[in-house]
Amino acid sequence: MADRILYGYWRSSAAYRVRIALNLKGLDYQQRSVHLVNNGGEQHSADYSQLNPNQLVPVLVDNGLVLNQSLTIIDYLDEEYGGGLLTPKGKEQRYLVKSMAQDIAIDIHPLNNLRVLQYLSGQMGASDTDKQNWYRHWIETGFEALEQRLNKTRGRYSVGDEISLVDVCLIPQIYNAKRFGVDLTPYPNINLVTTSLYGVEAFIQAAPEMQPDADAAG
Ligand SMILES: N[C@@H](CCC(=O)N[C@@H](CS)C(=O)NCC(=O)O)C(=O)O
């Protein structure tokens, strides 16, 4: 077994991205679960904070190298291990893929992160309904734009017929969207790509419900 440990949580979409990337590259790894809810959130524990002062998952420890930020981890895996490159080498494709992946990972996902939702209900006094509306609003805003971009880029996958970083970010975001009851019918391009990706083994094995720490009670 390789000296590679992924600190994550089954429902974390950022950890889900890294699981997909590791699987696509055929890289072995051990998983350490950091429960984001139990014990006040294990991401805030002293031990985990040493590993990542941002108190967010995932962290990948690869042969002693400690890395956080899922997109950076995936860049590292591309550079270090090659295989199917998730961020292609060609200049035009490379920046297209990076920008579309960031549309999801940087412009949608952080607004709906657990700590943001906790702040909304705690410090801002938002109701559960307000929080759900907030959550859905930012996904719908991002998906409307992504749907338009896919008109020009979509093949079997988000950008042509090769799996890319966009797909790696899309599927975890779809998981979140479904979990919070977002209506996906207005996004035919997104749905077509999602259907293709649901058939790929690396994505199947990375799914939250397949993880050792998956908890039916949430
Ligand atoms: N930009 C970071 C985001 C990491 C992140 O937001 N992780 C979430 C789970 S998806 C988390 O740990 N949330 C815990 C919290 O909000 O307290 C990445 O891509 O790795």
Coordinates of C-alpha atoms and ligand atoms in Angstrom, one line a residue:
M1 CA 0.0 0.0 0.0
A2 CA 1.3 3.4 -0.9
D3 CA 2.2 6.0 1.7
R4 CA -0.7 8.2 0.9
I5 CA -3.5 9.3 3.2
L6 CA -6.5 11.2 2.4
Y7 CA -8.2 13.1 5.3
G8 CA -11.7 13.7 4.2
Y9 CA -15.4 13.1 4.9
W10 CA -17.8 11.1 2.9
R11 CA -20.1 14.0 2.2
S12 CA -17.4 16.6 1.5
S13 CA -17.5 17.6 -2.1
A14 CA -13.9 18.8 -2.1
A15 CA -12.8 15.4 -0.7
Y16 CA -15.0 13.7 -3.3
R17 CA -13.1 15.6 -6.1
V18 CA -9.8 14.2 -4.8
R19 CA -11.2 10.7 -4.5
I20 CA -12.3 10.8 -8.1
A21 CA -8.8 12.1 -9.2
L22 CA -7.0 9.4 -7.2
N23 CA -9.2 6.7 -8.7
L24 CA -8.9 8.0 -12.2
K25 CA -5.1 7.8 -11.9
G26 CA -5.3 4.3 -10.2
L27 CA -3.4 5.6 -7.1
D28 CA -3.9 3.6 -3.8
Y29 CA -4.7 5.6 -0.7
Q30 CA -5.8 5.2 2.8
Q31 CA -8.7 7.2 4.1
R32 CA -8.9 9.0 7.5
S33 CA -12.4 10.3 8.3
V34 CA -12.7 13.8 9.8
H35 CA -16.3 14.0 10.9
L36 CA -17.5 17.5 10.0
V37 CA -20.4 17.4 12.5
N38 CA -19.6 15.1 15.4
N39 CA -17.8 16.4 18.5
G40 CA -18.4 20.0 17.3
G41 CA -16.7 19.2 14.0
E42 CA -13.5 17.2 14.1
Q43 CA -12.0 19.6 11.5
H44 CA -11.6 22.0 14.4
S45 CA -9.7 19.5 16.6
A46 CA -6.1 20.4 17.7
D47 CA -4.6 17.5 15.8
Y48 CA -6.4 18.3 12.5
S49 CA -5.7 22.0 12.8
Q50 CA -2.0 21.2 12.9
L51 CA -2.4 19.5 9.6
N52 CA -4.6 22.2 8.1
P53 CA -5.0 25.5 10.0
N54 CA -7.9 26.3 7.7
Q55 CA -9.8 23.5 9.4
L56 CA -11.3 22.3 6.2
V57 CA -11.1 18.9 4.4
P58 CA -9.5 17.5 2.4
V59 CA -5.8 17.1 3.2
L60 CA -3.7 14.6 1.2
V61 CA -0.5 13.4 2.8
D62 CA 1.6 11.9 0.0
N63 CA 5.0 10.4 1.1
G64 CA 5.1 13.0 3.9
L65 CA 4.1 16.0 1.8
V66 CA 1.0 17.6 3.3
L67 CA -1.3 19.3 0.8
N68 CA -4.6 21.0 1.2
Q69 CA -6.9 22.6 -1.4
S70 CA -8.5 20.0 -3.7
L71 CA -7.7 21.8 -7.0
T72 CA -4.0 22.1 -5.9
I73 CA -3.9 18.5 -4.8
I74 CA -5.3 17.5 -8.2
D75 CA -2.7 19.7 -10.0
Y76 CA 0.0 18.0 -7.9
L77 CA -1.3 14.5 -8.9
D78 CA -1.3 15.5 -12.6
E79 CA 2.3 16.8 -12.3
E80 CA 3.6 14.0 -10.1
Y81 CA 1.9 11.0 -11.4
G82 CA 0.7 11.9 -15.0
G83 CA -1.8 9.3 -16.2
G84 CA -5.0 10.8 -17.7
L85 CA -4.3 14.5 -17.2
L86 CA -7.2 16.3 -15.6
T87 CA -5.9 19.7 -16.6
P88 CA -4.8 19.2 -20.2
K89 CA -1.4 20.4 -21.4
G90 CA -2.6 22.3 -24.5
K91 CA -2.8 26.0 -23.7
E92 CA -6.3 26.8 -24.9
Q93 CA -7.9 23.6 -23.4
R94 CA -5.9 24.1 -20.2
Y95 CA -7.3 27.5 -19.4
L96 CA -10.8 26.5 -20.6
V97 CA -10.8 23.5 -18.2
K98 CA -9.3 25.5 -15.3
S99 CA -11.8 28.3 -15.6
M100 CA -14.8 26.1 -15.9
A101 CA -13.6 24.0 -12.9
Q102 CA -13.2 27.2 -10.9
D103 CA -16.7 28.4 -11.9
I104 CA -17.9 25.4 -9.8
A105 CA -15.2 25.0 -7.1
I106 CA -14.6 28.7 -6.4
D107 CA -17.7 30.5 -7.4
I108 CA -20.5 28.0 -6.3
H109 CA -19.1 25.7 -3.7
P110 CA -17.7 28.0 -1.0
L111 CA -20.9 30.0 -0.6
N112 CA -22.6 26.8 0.5
N113 CA -19.9 25.4 2.7
L114 CA -20.9 24.1 6.2
R115 CA -19.3 27.0 8.1
V116 CA -21.1 29.5 5.9
L117 CA -24.4 27.8 6.6
Q118 CA -23.6 27.6 10.3
Y119 CA -22.9 31.3 10.3
L120 CA -26.1 32.1 8.5
S121 CA -28.2 30.2 11.1
G122 CA -26.1 31.2 14.1
Q123 CA -24.9 34.8 13.8
M124 CA -27.4 35.9 11.1
G125 CA -30.4 34.2 12.5
A126 CA -31.5 32.7 9.2
S127 CA -34.3 30.1 9.3
D128 CA -33.9 26.6 7.7
T129 CA -36.0 27.8 4.8
D130 CA -33.8 30.9 4.3
K131 CA -30.7 28.6 4.3
Q132 CA -32.2 26.2 1.8
N133 CA -33.1 29.1 -0.5
W134 CA -29.6 30.5 -0.2
Y135 CA -28.1 27.1 -1.0
R136 CA -30.3 26.5 -4.0
H137 CA -29.9 30.1 -5.3
W138 CA -26.1 29.8 -5.6
I139 CA -26.2 26.5 -7.3
E140 CA -28.8 27.6 -9.7
T141 CA -26.9 30.8 -10.5
G142 CA -23.8 28.8 -11.2
F143 CA -25.5 26.0 -13.1
E144 CA -27.3 28.5 -15.4
A145 CA -23.9 29.9 -16.5
L146 CA -22.3 26.4 -16.7
E147 CA -25.2 25.2 -18.9
Q148 CA -24.4 28.0 -21.4
R149 CA -20.7 27.2 -21.4
L150 CA -21.4 23.6 -22.0
N151 CA -23.3 24.5 -25.2
K152 CA -19.9 25.2 -26.7
T153 CA -17.6 22.7 -25.0
R154 CA -19.6 19.6 -24.3
G155 CA -18.8 16.3 -25.9
R156 CA -19.4 13.1 -24.0
Y157 CA -18.0 14.9 -21.0
S158 CA -17.9 18.6 -20.1
V159 CA -15.0 19.5 -22.4
G160 CA -15.0 17.2 -25.4
D161 CA -14.7 13.5 -25.0
E162 CA -11.9 13.4 -22.4
I163 CA -12.6 13.5 -18.7
S164 CA -11.3 16.7 -17.2
L165 CA -11.1 18.7 -14.0
V166 CA -14.5 20.2 -14.9
D167 CA -16.1 16.7 -14.6
V168 CA -14.3 16.1 -11.3
C169 CA -15.8 19.2 -9.9
L170 CA -19.2 18.8 -11.5
I171 CA -20.3 15.4 -10.0
P172 CA -19.8 16.4 -6.4
Q173 CA -21.7 19.6 -7.0
I174 CA -24.5 17.6 -8.5
Y175 CA -24.5 15.5 -5.4
N176 CA -25.0 18.6 -3.3
A177 CA -27.6 20.0 -5.6
K178 CA -29.7 16.8 -5.3
R179 CA -29.2 16.7 -1.6
F180 CA -30.7 20.1 -1.3
G181 CA -33.5 19.5 -3.8
V182 CA -32.3 21.7 -6.7
D183 CA -34.5 21.0 -9.8
L184 CA -32.0 19.9 -12.4
T185 CA -34.4 19.7 -15.4
P186 CA -33.5 23.2 -16.8
Y187 CA -29.9 22.0 -17.5
P188 CA -30.0 19.4 -20.3
N189 CA -26.2 19.7 -21.0
I190 CA -25.3 19.2 -17.4
N191 CA -27.7 16.2 -17.2
L192 CA -26.1 14.5 -20.3
V193 CA -22.6 14.9 -19.0
T194 CA -23.7 13.7 -15.6
T195 CA -25.3 10.6 -17.1
S196 CA -22.0 9.8 -18.9
L197 CA -19.9 10.3 -15.8
Y198 CA -22.2 8.1 -13.6
G199 CA -21.1 5.2 -15.7
V200 CA -17.4 5.7 -15.1
E201 CA -15.9 3.3 -12.4
A202 CA -13.6 6.0 -10.8
F203 CA -16.7 8.2 -10.2
I204 CA -18.8 5.3 -8.9
Q205 CA -16.2 4.2 -6.4
A206 CA -15.7 7.8 -5.2
A207 CA -19.4 8.4 -4.5
P208 CA -20.2 9.4 -0.9
E209 CA -22.3 6.3 -0.2
M210 CA -19.4 4.0 -1.2
Q211 CA -17.0 5.5 1.5
P212 CA -16.1 3.6 4.7
D213 CA -17.4 6.5 6.9
A214 CA -20.7 6.8 5.0
D215 CA -23.4 7.2 7.6
A216 CA -27.0 6.7 6.6
A217 CA -28.1 9.1 9.4
G218 CA -26.0 11.8 7.8
Ligands
LIG1 N1 -11.2 25.2 -1.3 C1 -11.2 24.0 -0.5 C2 -12.6 23.9 0.2 C3 -12.5 22.9 1.3 C4 -13.9 22.8 2.0 O1 -14.7 23.7 1.9 N2 -14.2 21.7 2.7 C5 -15.4 21.6 3.4 C6 -16.1 20.2 3.0 S1 -16.5 20.2 1.3 C7 -15.2 21.6 4.8 O2 -14.2 21.0 5.3 N3 -16.1 22.2 5.6 C8 -16.0 22.2 7.0 C9 -16.6 23.5 7.6 O3 -17.1 24.3 6.9 O4 -16.4 23.6 8.8 C10 -10.8 22.8 -1.3 O5 -11.1 22.8 -2.5 O6 -10.2 21.9 -0.8

